[in-house]
Amino acid sequence: MSTASKGRKARLLQVRVPVSGRQALISALGVWIAFFGIWILASGLGWVNPILVPPPGKVFATIVRLFAEQGFGADVLISIGRVLIAFALASLVAVPLGVAMGAFPAINAVFAPFVSAWRYLPAPSFIPILLMWFGTGETPKLALLFLGVIFFLVTLIADHTREIRKELIETALTLGANRRVTVFQVMLPAVLPNILVAMRQMLAVVWTYLVIAEIVASTTGIGAMMMRARRFLKTDEILAGIIVIGALGMACDMAFALLHRRLFPYLEDKR
Amino acid sequence: MSALLHIQNVSKTFDLPGGQALTAVDDVSFAVEKGSICVLLGPSGSGKSTLLRMIAGLETQSSGAVLLNDTPIEGPGRERGMVFQAYSSFDWLSVGKNVEFGMKINGVPKPERRARAERFIGLVGLSKFIDAYPSRLSGGMRQRVAIARTLANAPDVLLMDEPFGALDAETRWQMQELMIEVAEASGTTMIIVTHDIEEAIFLADKIVFLSSHPGRLKEEILPTFKPGRLRNKEDVIALPGYAEMERKIMRMMREEGHK
Ligand SMILES: Nc1ncnc2c1ncn2[C@@H]1O[C@H](COP(=O)(O)OP(=O)(O)OP(=O)(O)O)[C@@H](O)[C@H]1O
Ligand SMILES: [Mg+2]
């Protein structure tokens, strides 16, 4: 491929021809530099109201100050804790249930109509009732995050399990596998990489619900800090909160990508 | 009854959506001798796969019976190992562990498992790849893994549904010759589905020719012109009698196609 494409005139846009590492880096940096450049220009030249849009330097200084002097670290830890606990609980239910639904049509027949109905209910619509049931502690927040992802996670995992190729299952059966071996030693390892992908996608959704929960009904956590900042027109703190949430989300995503590569080295060569 | 496997008046009718029914296999009977290679041949839609899947126990017959050692089979089991046309490697296991899989779930102790796996991986010529993941192998190599995996599990019958259909011509005849070698070395009884006439004549001790719509047994063909099993395909093609048999089967295929 390389010799052929070198011979031809280099073109910028080519369908599905991979870019080099250098081009990828330049492209990624370029768009971020442009973003901050416009931001710096806009606030430096006074195009925008500095109270509403503080310059990036100030926002980053605020991030440092928040962590160093205002105990923001505790808020961040609380938020991370909520995400991890709720997501772990959701996964604990979704993985076995999803695999069971994908493996056994009889189980699917029970849960699929139930799960798909709930999927269309926006989780935040439960906030008022959750607050009435569980008060103002951690429970309503965890419940919201849990409800926000569980039905999607179950559906995704069940779908992936159903997509396991028939030949794998039938090979196992003609090798003498019973039901337990088929499910645990063939279907589960076959679907595991896709389960991890589904979890990675849904973890992003948990972060979304976290901020909603903390903005609406919390005095602690990153979202609550941002709502406090709003009251005192501290836009730099709001933006700092957004950046921290973005960074945490990205860190989670990268952790999952790394885990995927570690756990499933046999998939490397396929791509 | 002396044969290993008896297919007795087996029929299969599929219920189609809309209340219709389709008879894929109609009253088929034949026997497979222990240690022999039986080839199921016939045009597309003649019910070869359906018949093989019923022998494997992956499909239940509408009527009739499949007897293994005079006992009716019920569902799939290790004594009827199957190799599919499509990719069936367990990606998360190395070649060695793939081949050990059947023995492991059937409780064969580890040292014996390993030794048998090594032996059959050697037989299909993949010793160098015993620790590789299947994703690194070519299509032909993966099919060899599937064959070694099934053979190492010591089935009474090896069932194969167009096992070489997805391979290129050269790899295909290499695999065909490998199967003769494997049959000689292991003594395994085999039932192989194909619609490749050359492959059928080369491999078969007996050809069961099925007609299409519905799939009926048209003729049992014995390639008696072969002096036993030959390892080289060109030697079979060069035998007097080969051309005549090929011509006869081609004519049968053509008749079926015109129905
Ligand atoms: N699960 C099924 N449901 C309904 N009809 C089926 C099913 N499986 C097979 N058939 C039908 O049964 C007939 C025989 O199919 P089968 O796959 O056994 O043929 P075949 O001889 O293996 O053909 P090919 O050479 O194309 O693989 C076909 O008409 C097919 O459409
Ligand atoms: Mg077929």
Coordinates of C-alpha atoms and ligand atoms in Angstrom, one line a residue:
Chain A
M1 CA 0.0 0.0 0.0
S2 CA 2.7 2.4 0.9
T3 CA 4.6 2.2 -2.3
A4 CA 1.4 2.5 -4.4
S5 CA 0.2 5.6 -2.5
K6 CA 3.6 7.2 -2.6
G7 CA 3.7 6.9 -6.4
R8 CA 0.3 8.5 -6.7
K9 CA -0.2 12.2 -5.9
A10 CA -0.8 12.5 -2.2
R11 CA -4.3 13.5 -1.5
L12 CA -5.7 14.9 1.8
L13 CA -9.1 13.2 1.8
Q14 CA -9.0 9.5 1.0
V15 CA -11.7 7.1 1.9
R16 CA -10.5 4.8 4.7
V17 CA -6.8 5.3 4.0
P18 CA -5.2 5.6 7.5
V19 CA -3.3 8.7 8.4
S20 CA 0.3 8.7 9.7
G21 CA 1.0 9.2 13.4
R22 CA 2.5 12.6 12.6
Q23 CA -0.5 13.7 10.7
A24 CA -2.8 12.5 13.5
L25 CA -0.8 14.4 16.1
I26 CA -0.7 17.6 14.1
S27 CA -4.4 17.4 13.4
A28 CA -5.3 16.9 17.0
L29 CA -3.0 19.6 18.3
G30 CA -4.1 22.0 15.5
V31 CA -7.8 21.9 16.4
W32 CA -7.0 22.5 20.1
I33 CA -4.6 25.3 19.4
A34 CA -7.3 26.9 17.2
F35 CA -9.8 26.5 20.0
F36 CA -7.7 28.2 22.6
G37 CA -6.4 30.7 20.1
I38 CA -9.9 31.9 19.4
W39 CA -10.7 31.9 23.1
I40 CA -7.6 34.0 23.9
L41 CA -8.2 36.4 21.1
A42 CA -11.9 36.8 22.0
S43 CA -11.2 37.7 25.6
G44 CA -7.9 39.5 24.9
L45 CA -9.5 41.8 22.3
G46 CA -12.6 42.4 24.3
W47 CA -15.0 40.7 21.9
V48 CA -16.8 39.1 24.8
N49 CA -17.7 40.2 28.3
P50 CA -14.9 39.0 30.6
I51 CA -17.3 38.2 33.3
L52 CA -19.2 35.7 31.1
V53 CA -16.1 34.4 29.3
P54 CA -12.9 34.7 31.4
P55 CA -9.6 34.1 29.5
P56 CA -8.2 30.5 29.5
G57 CA -5.2 31.5 31.7
K58 CA -7.6 32.6 34.4
V59 CA -9.6 29.5 34.2
F60 CA -6.5 27.3 34.6
A61 CA -5.3 29.4 37.5
T62 CA -8.7 28.9 39.0
I63 CA -8.4 25.1 38.6
V64 CA -5.1 25.2 40.5
R65 CA -6.5 27.5 43.2
L66 CA -9.7 25.4 43.6
F67 CA -7.6 22.3 44.3
A68 CA -4.9 24.0 46.4
E69 CA -7.0 26.3 48.5
Q70 CA -10.7 25.5 48.3
G71 CA -10.8 21.8 48.9
F72 CA -12.1 21.1 45.4
G73 CA -10.3 17.7 45.5
A74 CA -12.8 16.5 48.0
D75 CA -15.7 17.4 45.6
V76 CA -13.9 15.7 42.8
L77 CA -13.4 12.5 44.9
I78 CA -17.1 12.5 45.9
S79 CA -18.1 12.8 42.2
I80 CA -15.7 10.0 41.2
G81 CA -17.0 7.9 44.0
R82 CA -20.6 8.3 43.0
V83 CA -19.8 7.4 39.4
L84 CA -17.8 4.4 40.3
I85 CA -20.3 3.0 42.8
A86 CA -23.3 3.5 40.7
F87 CA -21.6 2.2 37.6
A88 CA -20.3 -0.9 39.5
L89 CA -23.8 -1.6 40.7
A90 CA -25.3 -1.2 37.3
S91 CA -22.6 -3.5 35.7
L92 CA -23.1 -6.0 38.5
V93 CA -26.8 -6.3 37.4
A94 CA -26.4 -5.7 33.7
V95 CA -23.6 -8.1 32.8
P96 CA -25.3 -11.3 34.1
L97 CA -28.8 -10.2 33.1
G98 CA -27.7 -9.1 29.6
V99 CA -25.7 -12.3 29.0
A100 CA -28.6 -14.4 30.3
M101 CA -31.0 -12.6 28.1
G102 CA -28.8 -13.0 25.1
A103 CA -28.1 -16.7 25.8
F104 CA -31.6 -17.9 26.8
P105 CA -34.6 -16.8 24.8
A106 CA -36.8 -17.8 27.7
I107 CA -35.1 -15.3 29.9
N108 CA -35.2 -12.7 27.2
A109 CA -38.9 -13.2 26.8
V110 CA -39.4 -12.2 30.4
F111 CA -37.2 -9.2 30.6
A112 CA -36.9 -7.7 27.1
P113 CA -40.4 -6.1 27.1
F114 CA -39.8 -4.7 30.5
V115 CA -36.3 -3.3 29.9
S116 CA -37.2 -1.8 26.5
A117 CA -40.2 0.1 28.0
W118 CA -38.0 1.6 30.7
R119 CA -35.3 2.6 28.2
Y120 CA -37.6 5.3 26.8
L121 CA -38.2 6.9 30.1
P122 CA -35.7 9.8 30.7
A123 CA -34.0 9.0 34.0
P124 CA -34.1 12.6 35.2
S125 CA -37.9 12.4 35.3
F126 CA -37.4 10.2 38.3
I127 CA -35.5 12.9 40.3
P128 CA -38.5 14.3 42.2
I129 CA -39.8 10.9 43.3
L130 CA -36.3 9.7 44.1
L131 CA -35.8 12.7 46.4
M132 CA -39.1 11.9 48.1
W133 CA -38.3 8.3 48.5
F134 CA -34.7 8.5 49.5
G135 CA -34.3 12.0 51.0
T136 CA -31.2 14.0 50.3
G137 CA -28.3 11.6 51.0
E138 CA -26.3 9.7 48.5
T139 CA -29.0 7.2 47.7
P140 CA -31.1 9.3 45.3
K141 CA -28.0 10.3 43.4
L142 CA -26.7 6.8 43.0
A143 CA -30.3 5.7 42.1
L144 CA -30.4 8.3 39.3
L145 CA -27.1 7.2 37.8
F146 CA -28.1 3.6 38.1
L147 CA -31.4 4.1 36.4
G148 CA -29.8 6.3 33.8
V149 CA -27.6 3.5 32.4
I150 CA -28.9 0.1 33.5
F151 CA -31.5 -0.4 30.8
F152 CA -29.2 0.6 28.0
L153 CA -26.3 -1.5 29.4
V154 CA -28.6 -4.5 29.7
T155 CA -29.9 -4.1 26.1
L156 CA -26.4 -3.6 24.6
I157 CA -25.0 -6.6 26.4
A158 CA -27.9 -8.8 25.4
D159 CA -27.6 -7.7 21.8
H160 CA -23.9 -8.5 21.7
T161 CA -24.5 -11.9 23.3
R162 CA -27.1 -12.7 20.7
E163 CA -24.7 -11.8 18.0
I164 CA -22.2 -14.5 19.0
R165 CA -21.7 -16.6 15.9
K166 CA -23.7 -19.7 15.8
E167 CA -20.7 -21.8 14.7
L168 CA -18.9 -21.1 18.0
I169 CA -21.8 -22.4 20.1
E170 CA -22.5 -25.4 17.8
T171 CA -18.8 -26.3 17.8
A172 CA -18.8 -26.3 21.6
L173 CA -21.9 -28.5 21.6
T174 CA -20.4 -31.1 19.2
L175 CA -17.3 -31.1 21.4
G176 CA -19.5 -32.2 24.2
A177 CA -20.2 -29.0 26.0
N178 CA -23.1 -28.9 28.4
R179 CA -25.2 -25.7 29.0
R180 CA -22.9 -24.4 31.7
V181 CA -19.7 -24.9 29.7
T182 CA -21.4 -23.3 26.6
V183 CA -22.4 -20.2 28.5
F184 CA -19.3 -19.7 30.7
Q185 CA -16.5 -21.0 28.6
V186 CA -17.7 -20.1 25.1
M187 CA -20.3 -17.4 25.1
L188 CA -19.0 -15.3 28.0
P189 CA -15.4 -15.1 26.7
A190 CA -16.7 -14.5 23.2
V191 CA -18.8 -11.5 24.2
L192 CA -16.5 -10.1 26.9
P193 CA -14.6 -7.7 24.6
N194 CA -18.0 -6.2 23.4
I195 CA -19.2 -6.0 27.0
L196 CA -16.2 -3.9 27.8
V197 CA -16.9 -1.6 24.8
A198 CA -20.6 -1.3 25.9
M199 CA -19.4 -0.4 29.5
R200 CA -17.0 2.2 28.0
Q201 CA -19.8 3.8 26.1
M202 CA -22.2 3.8 29.1
L203 CA -19.6 5.2 31.5
A204 CA -19.8 8.4 29.5
V205 CA -23.5 8.5 30.1
V206 CA -23.0 8.0 33.8
W207 CA -20.9 11.2 33.9
T208 CA -23.8 13.1 32.2
Y209 CA -26.3 11.9 34.9
L210 CA -23.8 12.7 37.6
V211 CA -23.7 16.3 36.7
I212 CA -27.5 16.5 36.4
A213 CA -27.8 14.9 39.9
E214 CA -25.3 17.2 41.4
I215 CA -26.7 20.3 39.9
V216 CA -30.3 19.5 40.8
A217 CA -30.0 17.9 44.2
S218 CA -26.6 18.1 45.9
T219 CA -24.4 20.2 48.0
T220 CA -21.3 18.3 47.3
G221 CA -19.5 17.2 44.1
I222 CA -18.3 18.9 41.0
G223 CA -21.8 19.8 39.8
A224 CA -22.7 21.4 43.2
M225 CA -19.6 23.5 43.1
M226 CA -20.5 24.8 39.7
M227 CA -24.0 25.7 40.9
R228 CA -22.5 27.6 43.9
A229 CA -20.2 29.4 41.6
R230 CA -23.1 30.5 39.4
R231 CA -24.7 32.3 42.4
F232 CA -21.6 34.4 42.8
L233 CA -21.0 34.9 39.0
K234 CA -17.8 33.0 39.2
T235 CA -17.7 31.9 35.6
D236 CA -14.1 30.9 35.9
E237 CA -15.1 28.3 38.5
I238 CA -17.9 27.0 36.3
L239 CA -15.6 26.6 33.4
A240 CA -13.0 25.0 35.6
G241 CA -15.6 22.5 36.7
I242 CA -16.4 21.7 33.1
I243 CA -12.8 21.2 32.2
V244 CA -12.2 18.9 35.2
I245 CA -15.3 16.8 34.3
G246 CA -14.0 16.6 30.7
A247 CA -10.6 15.5 31.8
L248 CA -12.0 12.9 34.2
G249 CA -14.2 11.5 31.4
M250 CA -11.3 11.3 29.1
A251 CA -9.2 9.6 31.7
C252 CA -11.9 7.0 32.2
D253 CA -12.2 6.4 28.5
M254 CA -8.4 6.0 28.2
A255 CA -8.4 3.6 31.2
F256 CA -11.0 1.5 29.4
A257 CA -9.1 1.5 26.2
L258 CA -6.0 0.4 28.0
L259 CA -7.9 -2.3 29.9
H260 CA -9.3 -3.5 26.6
R261 CA -5.9 -3.9 25.1
R262 CA -4.6 -5.6 28.2
L263 CA -7.4 -8.1 28.6
F264 CA -7.8 -9.0 25.0
P265 CA -4.4 -9.1 23.4
Y266 CA -5.6 -11.6 20.8
L267 CA -7.7 -8.9 19.2
E268 CA -4.6 -6.8 18.4
D269 CA -3.8 -8.5 15.1
K270 CA -7.3 -8.3 13.8
R271 CA -7.4 -4.6 13.2
Chain B
M1 CA -26.2 -54.5 12.1
S2 CA -22.6 -53.9 11.6
A3 CA -22.2 -50.3 10.4
L4 CA -21.2 -47.6 12.8
L5 CA -23.9 -45.2 11.8
H6 CA -27.4 -45.9 10.4
I7 CA -29.5 -43.1 8.8
Q8 CA -33.0 -44.7 8.8
N9 CA -35.9 -43.2 6.8
V10 CA -34.9 -39.7 8.0
S11 CA -37.1 -36.8 6.9
K12 CA -37.0 -33.1 7.8
T13 CA -39.8 -30.7 7.2
F14 CA -39.3 -27.0 8.0
D15 CA -42.4 -24.9 8.9
L16 CA -42.1 -21.7 7.0
P17 CA -43.6 -18.4 8.1
G18 CA -47.1 -18.2 6.5
G19 CA -48.1 -21.7 7.4
Q20 CA -46.3 -23.4 4.5
A21 CA -44.0 -26.4 5.0
L22 CA -40.8 -27.2 3.2
T23 CA -39.5 -30.8 3.0
A24 CA -35.7 -30.5 2.9
V25 CA -34.9 -34.1 3.4
D26 CA -37.3 -36.8 2.4
D27 CA -37.0 -40.4 3.6
V28 CA -33.3 -40.8 3.3
S29 CA -31.6 -44.1 4.5
F30 CA -28.0 -45.2 4.3
A31 CA -25.3 -46.6 6.5
V32 CA -21.7 -45.5 7.2
E33 CA -19.1 -48.2 7.9
K34 CA -16.7 -47.7 10.8
G35 CA -13.4 -46.1 9.6
S36 CA -14.8 -45.1 6.2
I37 CA -15.2 -41.8 4.5
C38 CA -18.7 -41.1 3.3
V39 CA -19.3 -38.0 1.1
L40 CA -22.7 -36.4 0.8
L41 CA -22.9 -34.9 -2.6
G42 CA -25.7 -33.1 -4.4
P43 CA -26.7 -29.8 -5.9
S44 CA -27.5 -26.7 -3.8
G45 CA -30.6 -27.1 -1.7
S46 CA -30.6 -30.9 -1.7
G47 CA -30.6 -31.0 2.1
K48 CA -26.9 -32.0 2.6
S49 CA -26.4 -29.5 5.4
T50 CA -29.7 -30.3 7.0
L51 CA -29.0 -34.0 6.9
L52 CA -25.5 -33.5 8.4
R53 CA -26.9 -31.3 11.2
M54 CA -29.5 -34.0 12.0
I55 CA -26.6 -36.5 12.3
A56 CA -24.8 -34.0 14.6
G57 CA -28.0 -33.6 16.7
L58 CA -28.1 -29.9 16.0
E59 CA -31.4 -30.3 14.2
T60 CA -34.2 -32.8 15.1
Q61 CA -35.6 -34.9 12.3
S62 CA -39.3 -34.8 11.6
S63 CA -39.4 -38.6 11.3
G64 CA -36.9 -41.5 11.1
A65 CA -33.9 -42.2 13.2
V66 CA -30.1 -41.7 13.3
L67 CA -28.5 -44.7 15.0
L68 CA -24.9 -44.6 16.3
N69 CA -23.8 -48.1 17.3
D70 CA -27.4 -49.1 17.1
T71 CA -28.4 -46.4 19.6
P72 CA -30.7 -43.5 18.5
I73 CA -28.9 -40.2 18.9
E74 CA -30.5 -37.5 21.0
G75 CA -29.0 -34.0 20.6
P76 CA -25.4 -33.1 20.0
G77 CA -22.6 -35.0 21.7
R78 CA -18.8 -35.3 21.6
E79 CA -18.9 -38.6 19.8
R80 CA -20.1 -36.7 16.7
G81 CA -17.7 -33.8 16.3
M82 CA -18.4 -31.2 13.6
V83 CA -16.3 -28.9 11.5
F84 CA -18.1 -26.0 9.9
Q85 CA -17.4 -24.1 6.7
A86 CA -17.4 -20.8 8.6
Y87 CA -14.7 -19.6 10.9
S88 CA -15.1 -21.3 14.3
S89 CA -11.9 -20.8 16.3
F90 CA -12.2 -19.6 19.8
D91 CA -10.3 -16.3 19.4
W92 CA -9.4 -15.9 23.0
L93 CA -7.5 -19.2 23.2
S94 CA -4.2 -20.1 21.6
V95 CA -4.1 -22.8 18.9
G96 CA -2.9 -25.3 21.5
K97 CA -5.8 -24.3 23.9
N98 CA -8.3 -24.4 21.1
V99 CA -7.3 -28.0 20.4
E100 CA -7.3 -28.9 24.1
F101 CA -10.8 -27.4 24.6
G102 CA -12.9 -30.5 23.9
M103 CA -10.6 -32.7 26.0
K104 CA -10.6 -30.2 28.8
I105 CA -14.4 -30.0 29.1
N106 CA -14.5 -33.8 28.9
G107 CA -12.1 -34.2 31.8
V108 CA -9.0 -35.5 30.1
P109 CA -6.1 -34.9 32.5
K110 CA -3.8 -32.1 31.6
P111 CA -0.6 -33.9 30.5
E112 CA -2.5 -36.3 28.3
R113 CA -4.5 -33.4 26.9
R114 CA -1.3 -31.5 26.0
A115 CA 0.3 -34.5 24.4
R116 CA -2.8 -35.3 22.3
A117 CA -3.1 -31.6 21.2
E118 CA 0.5 -31.6 20.2
R119 CA 0.1 -34.8 18.2
F120 CA -2.9 -33.6 16.2
I121 CA -1.5 -30.1 15.7
G122 CA 1.5 -31.8 14.3
L123 CA -0.7 -34.0 12.1
V124 CA -2.3 -30.9 10.5
G125 CA 1.2 -29.2 10.2
L126 CA 0.7 -26.4 12.6
S127 CA 3.3 -27.2 15.3
K128 CA 5.0 -23.9 14.9
F129 CA 1.8 -22.1 15.7
I130 CA 0.8 -23.9 18.8
D131 CA 1.1 -20.8 21.0
A132 CA -0.3 -18.3 18.4
Y133 CA -3.7 -16.8 18.6
P134 CA -6.1 -17.9 15.7
S135 CA -6.4 -14.3 14.5
R136 CA -2.9 -14.5 13.2
L137 CA -3.6 -17.5 11.0
S138 CA -4.9 -17.7 7.4
G139 CA -8.2 -19.2 6.6
G140 CA -6.7 -22.6 5.7
M141 CA -4.7 -22.7 8.9
R142 CA -7.8 -21.9 11.0
Q143 CA -9.6 -24.7 9.3
R144 CA -6.8 -27.1 10.2
V145 CA -7.1 -25.9 13.8
A146 CA -10.8 -26.8 13.7
I147 CA -10.0 -30.2 12.3
A148 CA -7.3 -30.9 14.9
R149 CA -9.6 -29.6 17.7
T150 CA -12.4 -32.0 16.6
L151 CA -10.1 -35.0 16.0
A152 CA -8.2 -34.6 19.3
N153 CA -11.5 -34.9 21.1
A154 CA -11.7 -38.5 19.7
P155 CA -15.1 -38.5 18.1
D156 CA -16.6 -41.7 16.6
V157 CA -17.5 -39.7 13.6
L158 CA -16.1 -36.5 12.2
L159 CA -18.8 -34.4 10.4
M160 CA -17.7 -31.7 8.0
D161 CA -20.0 -29.3 6.1
E162 CA -18.1 -28.0 3.1
P163 CA -15.0 -27.6 5.2
F164 CA -12.9 -26.3 2.4
G165 CA -15.5 -24.3 0.5
A166 CA -14.1 -21.0 1.6
L167 CA -10.5 -21.8 0.7
D168 CA -8.5 -21.1 -2.5
A169 CA -8.0 -23.9 -5.0
E170 CA -4.5 -24.8 -3.9
T171 CA -5.1 -24.8 -0.2
R172 CA -8.3 -26.8 -0.9
W173 CA -6.5 -29.8 -2.5
Q174 CA -3.8 -29.7 0.1
M175 CA -6.5 -30.0 2.7
Q176 CA -8.1 -32.8 0.8
E177 CA -4.9 -34.7 0.8
L178 CA -4.4 -33.9 4.5
M179 CA -7.8 -35.5 5.2
I180 CA -6.7 -38.7 3.5
E181 CA -3.6 -38.7 5.6
V182 CA -5.6 -38.0 8.8
A183 CA -8.1 -40.7 8.0
E184 CA -5.2 -43.2 7.5
A185 CA -3.4 -42.1 10.7
S186 CA -6.4 -41.8 13.0
G187 CA -8.9 -44.3 11.5
T188 CA -11.7 -41.8 12.2
T189 CA -15.0 -42.3 10.4
M190 CA -15.9 -39.2 8.4
I191 CA -19.0 -37.8 6.7
I192 CA -18.1 -34.9 4.5
V193 CA -20.6 -32.6 2.7
T194 CA -19.5 -31.1 -0.6
H195 CA -20.8 -30.1 -4.0
D196 CA -17.3 -30.4 -5.5
I197 CA -17.3 -33.5 -7.6
E198 CA -13.5 -33.9 -7.8
E199 CA -13.3 -33.6 -4.0
A200 CA -16.1 -36.2 -3.6
I201 CA -14.4 -38.8 -5.8
F202 CA -11.0 -38.2 -4.3
L203 CA -12.1 -38.5 -0.7
A204 CA -15.0 -40.9 -0.7
D205 CA -15.1 -44.6 0.1
K206 CA -18.8 -44.1 -0.6
I207 CA -20.7 -41.2 -2.2
V208 CA -24.3 -40.6 -1.2
F209 CA -25.9 -38.5 -3.9
L210 CA -28.9 -36.5 -3.0
S211 CA -31.4 -35.0 -5.4
S212 CA -32.9 -31.6 -4.8
H213 CA -36.4 -30.5 -3.8
P214 CA -37.1 -32.5 -1.9
G215 CA -33.7 -33.9 -0.9
R216 CA -33.9 -37.7 -1.6
L217 CA -31.3 -40.3 -1.9
K218 CA -30.7 -40.7 -5.6
E219 CA -27.9 -43.1 -5.6
E220 CA -25.1 -44.6 -3.5
I221 CA -22.0 -44.5 -5.6
L222 CA -18.9 -46.6 -4.8
P223 CA -15.7 -45.4 -6.4
T224 CA -14.4 -49.0 -6.7
F225 CA -12.0 -48.0 -9.5
K226 CA -9.7 -46.7 -6.7
P227 CA -7.3 -49.3 -5.3
G228 CA -7.9 -48.2 -1.7
R229 CA -7.0 -44.7 -0.6
L230 CA -4.4 -42.7 -2.6
R231 CA -2.6 -39.8 -1.0
N232 CA -2.0 -37.8 -4.2
K233 CA -5.0 -36.3 -6.0
E234 CA -3.3 -36.4 -9.4
D235 CA -2.9 -40.2 -9.0
V236 CA -6.6 -40.6 -8.5
I237 CA -7.4 -38.3 -11.5
A238 CA -5.0 -40.4 -13.6
L239 CA -6.8 -43.7 -12.8
P240 CA -8.8 -45.4 -15.5
G241 CA -12.4 -45.1 -14.4
Y242 CA -12.0 -41.6 -12.9
A243 CA -13.1 -39.7 -15.9
E244 CA -16.1 -42.0 -16.4
M245 CA -17.2 -41.5 -12.8
E246 CA -16.8 -37.8 -12.9
R247 CA -18.8 -37.7 -16.1
K248 CA -21.6 -39.8 -14.6
I249 CA -21.8 -37.5 -11.5
M250 CA -21.7 -34.4 -13.6
R251 CA -24.6 -35.7 -15.6
M252 CA -26.6 -36.4 -12.5
M253 CA -25.8 -32.9 -11.2
R254 CA -27.0 -31.4 -14.5
E255 CA -30.3 -33.5 -14.4
E256 CA -31.0 -32.2 -10.9
G257 CA -30.2 -28.7 -11.9
H258 CA -32.8 -28.8 -14.7
K259 CA -35.6 -30.1 -12.5
Ligands
LIG1 N1 -33.6 -23.5 9.3 C1 -34.3 -23.6 8.1 N2 -35.5 -23.1 8.0 C2 -36.2 -23.3 6.8 N3 -35.7 -23.9 5.7 C3 -34.5 -24.4 5.8 C4 -33.7 -24.3 6.9 N4 -32.5 -24.9 6.7 C5 -32.6 -25.3 5.4 N5 -33.7 -25.0 4.8 C6 -34.2 -25.3 3.5 O1 -33.9 -26.7 3.3 C7 -33.4 -26.9 2.0 C8 -32.1 -27.7 2.0 O2 -31.2 -26.9 2.6 P1 -29.7 -27.3 2.9 O3 -29.0 -26.2 3.5 O4 -29.7 -28.6 3.8 O5 -29.1 -27.6 1.5 P2 -27.7 -27.9 1.0 O6 -27.7 -29.2 0.2 O7 -26.8 -27.9 2.2 O8 -27.4 -26.7 0.0 P3 -26.0 -26.0 -0.2 O9 -25.2 -26.8 -1.1 O10 -26.4 -24.7 -0.9 O11 -25.3 -25.7 1.1 C9 -33.3 -25.6 1.3 O12 -34.4 -25.4 0.4 C10 -33.3 -24.6 2.4 O13 -33.9 -23.4 2.1
MG2 MG -25.1 -26.7 2.8

